[in-house]
Coordinates of C-alpha atoms in Angstrom, one line a residue:
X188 CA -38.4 -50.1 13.7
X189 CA -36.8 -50.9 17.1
X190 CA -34.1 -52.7 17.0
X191 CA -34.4 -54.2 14.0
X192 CA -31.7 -56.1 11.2
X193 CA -34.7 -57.1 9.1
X194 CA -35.9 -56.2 5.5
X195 CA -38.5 -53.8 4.9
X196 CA -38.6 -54.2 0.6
X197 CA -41.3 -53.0 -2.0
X198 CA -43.8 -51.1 -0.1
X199 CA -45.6 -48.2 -0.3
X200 CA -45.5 -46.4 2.7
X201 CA -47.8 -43.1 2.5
X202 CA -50.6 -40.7 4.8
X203 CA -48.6 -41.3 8.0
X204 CA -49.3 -38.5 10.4
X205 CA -45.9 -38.4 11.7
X206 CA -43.1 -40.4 9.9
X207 CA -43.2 -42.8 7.4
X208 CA -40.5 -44.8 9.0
X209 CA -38.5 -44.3 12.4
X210 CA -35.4 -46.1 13.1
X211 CA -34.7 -46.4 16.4
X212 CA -32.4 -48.4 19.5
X213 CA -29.7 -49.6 16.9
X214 CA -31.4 -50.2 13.7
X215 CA -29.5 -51.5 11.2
X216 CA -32.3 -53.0 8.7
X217 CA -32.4 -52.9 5.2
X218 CA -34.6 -50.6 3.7
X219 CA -35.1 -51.3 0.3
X220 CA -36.5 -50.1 -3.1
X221 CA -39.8 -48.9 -1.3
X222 CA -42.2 -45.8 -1.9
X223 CA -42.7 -43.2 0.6
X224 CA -44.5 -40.5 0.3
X225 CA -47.0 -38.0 1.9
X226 CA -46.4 -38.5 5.2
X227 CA -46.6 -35.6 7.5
X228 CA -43.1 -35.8 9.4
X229 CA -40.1 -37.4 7.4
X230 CA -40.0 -40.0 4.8
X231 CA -37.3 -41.4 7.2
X232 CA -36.1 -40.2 10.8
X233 CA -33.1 -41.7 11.8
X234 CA -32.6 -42.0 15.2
X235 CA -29.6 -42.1 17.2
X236 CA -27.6 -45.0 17.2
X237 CA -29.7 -46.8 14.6
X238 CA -27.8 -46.7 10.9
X239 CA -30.2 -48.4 8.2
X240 CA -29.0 -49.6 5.4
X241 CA -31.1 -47.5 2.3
X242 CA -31.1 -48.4 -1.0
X243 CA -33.3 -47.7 -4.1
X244 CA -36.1 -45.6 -2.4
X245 CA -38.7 -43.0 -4.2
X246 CA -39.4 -40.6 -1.1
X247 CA -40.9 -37.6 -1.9
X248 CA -44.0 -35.1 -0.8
X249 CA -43.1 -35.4 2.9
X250 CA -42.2 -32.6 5.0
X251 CA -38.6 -34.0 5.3
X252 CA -37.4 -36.9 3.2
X253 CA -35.0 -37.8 5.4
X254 CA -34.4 -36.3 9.0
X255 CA -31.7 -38.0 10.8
X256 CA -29.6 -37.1 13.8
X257 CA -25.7 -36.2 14.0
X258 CA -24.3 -39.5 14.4
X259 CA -26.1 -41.2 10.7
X260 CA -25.0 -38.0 8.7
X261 CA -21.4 -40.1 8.5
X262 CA -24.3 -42.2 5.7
X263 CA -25.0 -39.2 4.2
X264 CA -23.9 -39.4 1.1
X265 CA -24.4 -43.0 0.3
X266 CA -28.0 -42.5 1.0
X267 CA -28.1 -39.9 -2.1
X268 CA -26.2 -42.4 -4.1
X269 CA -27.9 -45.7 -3.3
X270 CA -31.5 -43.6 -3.3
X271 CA -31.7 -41.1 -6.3
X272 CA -35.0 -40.5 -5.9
X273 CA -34.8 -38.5 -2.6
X274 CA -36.4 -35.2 -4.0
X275 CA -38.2 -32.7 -1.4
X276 CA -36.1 -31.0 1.6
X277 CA -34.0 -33.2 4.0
X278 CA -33.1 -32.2 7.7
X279 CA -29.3 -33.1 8.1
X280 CA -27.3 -32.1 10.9
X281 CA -24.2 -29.2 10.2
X282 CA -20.9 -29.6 11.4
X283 CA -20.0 -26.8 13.4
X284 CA -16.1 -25.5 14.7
X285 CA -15.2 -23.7 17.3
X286 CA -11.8 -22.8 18.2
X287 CA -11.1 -20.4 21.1

């Protein structure tokens, strides 16, 4: 999805060979009580400045369920709320702190 504000709702989305969905340019669609599994990159990859909206997804048996970068981990932990069912390994961003 490229900049996209639509509604992607009650799909499967499986055997990708790279992500199951990317969200890209400024995403801000709804994403929405879907499948996705067994795709060979993420489940999701959210891409910098796009912020979906997820809610009520089963993503499992990808390499990464979700795999977003630095700016979307602010969503972090409404994702896991809103989307129980995110069971495998995830690629979020660490903080880090330096102080010289």
């Amino acid at each position: 999805m490229l900049h996209s504000n639509g509604v992607v709702r009650k799909n499967l989305i499986k055997g990708n060979q790279r992500s199951g969905l990317l969200c890209a340019g400024g995403t801000n669609a709804l994403v929405d009580a879907n499948i996705i599994e067994d795709n060979l990159a993420a489940g999701i990859l959210i891409k910098d400045p796009s912020l979906p909206d997820l809610r009520r997804n089963e993503i499992t048996k990808n390499t990464f369920q979700i795999q977003m970068e630095k700016h979307a981990k602010v969503n972090w932990a409404k994702y896991q709320i809103e989307n129980p069912k995110i069971i495998g390994n995830n690629e979020i961003p660490v903080s880090t702190c330096s102080i010289f």
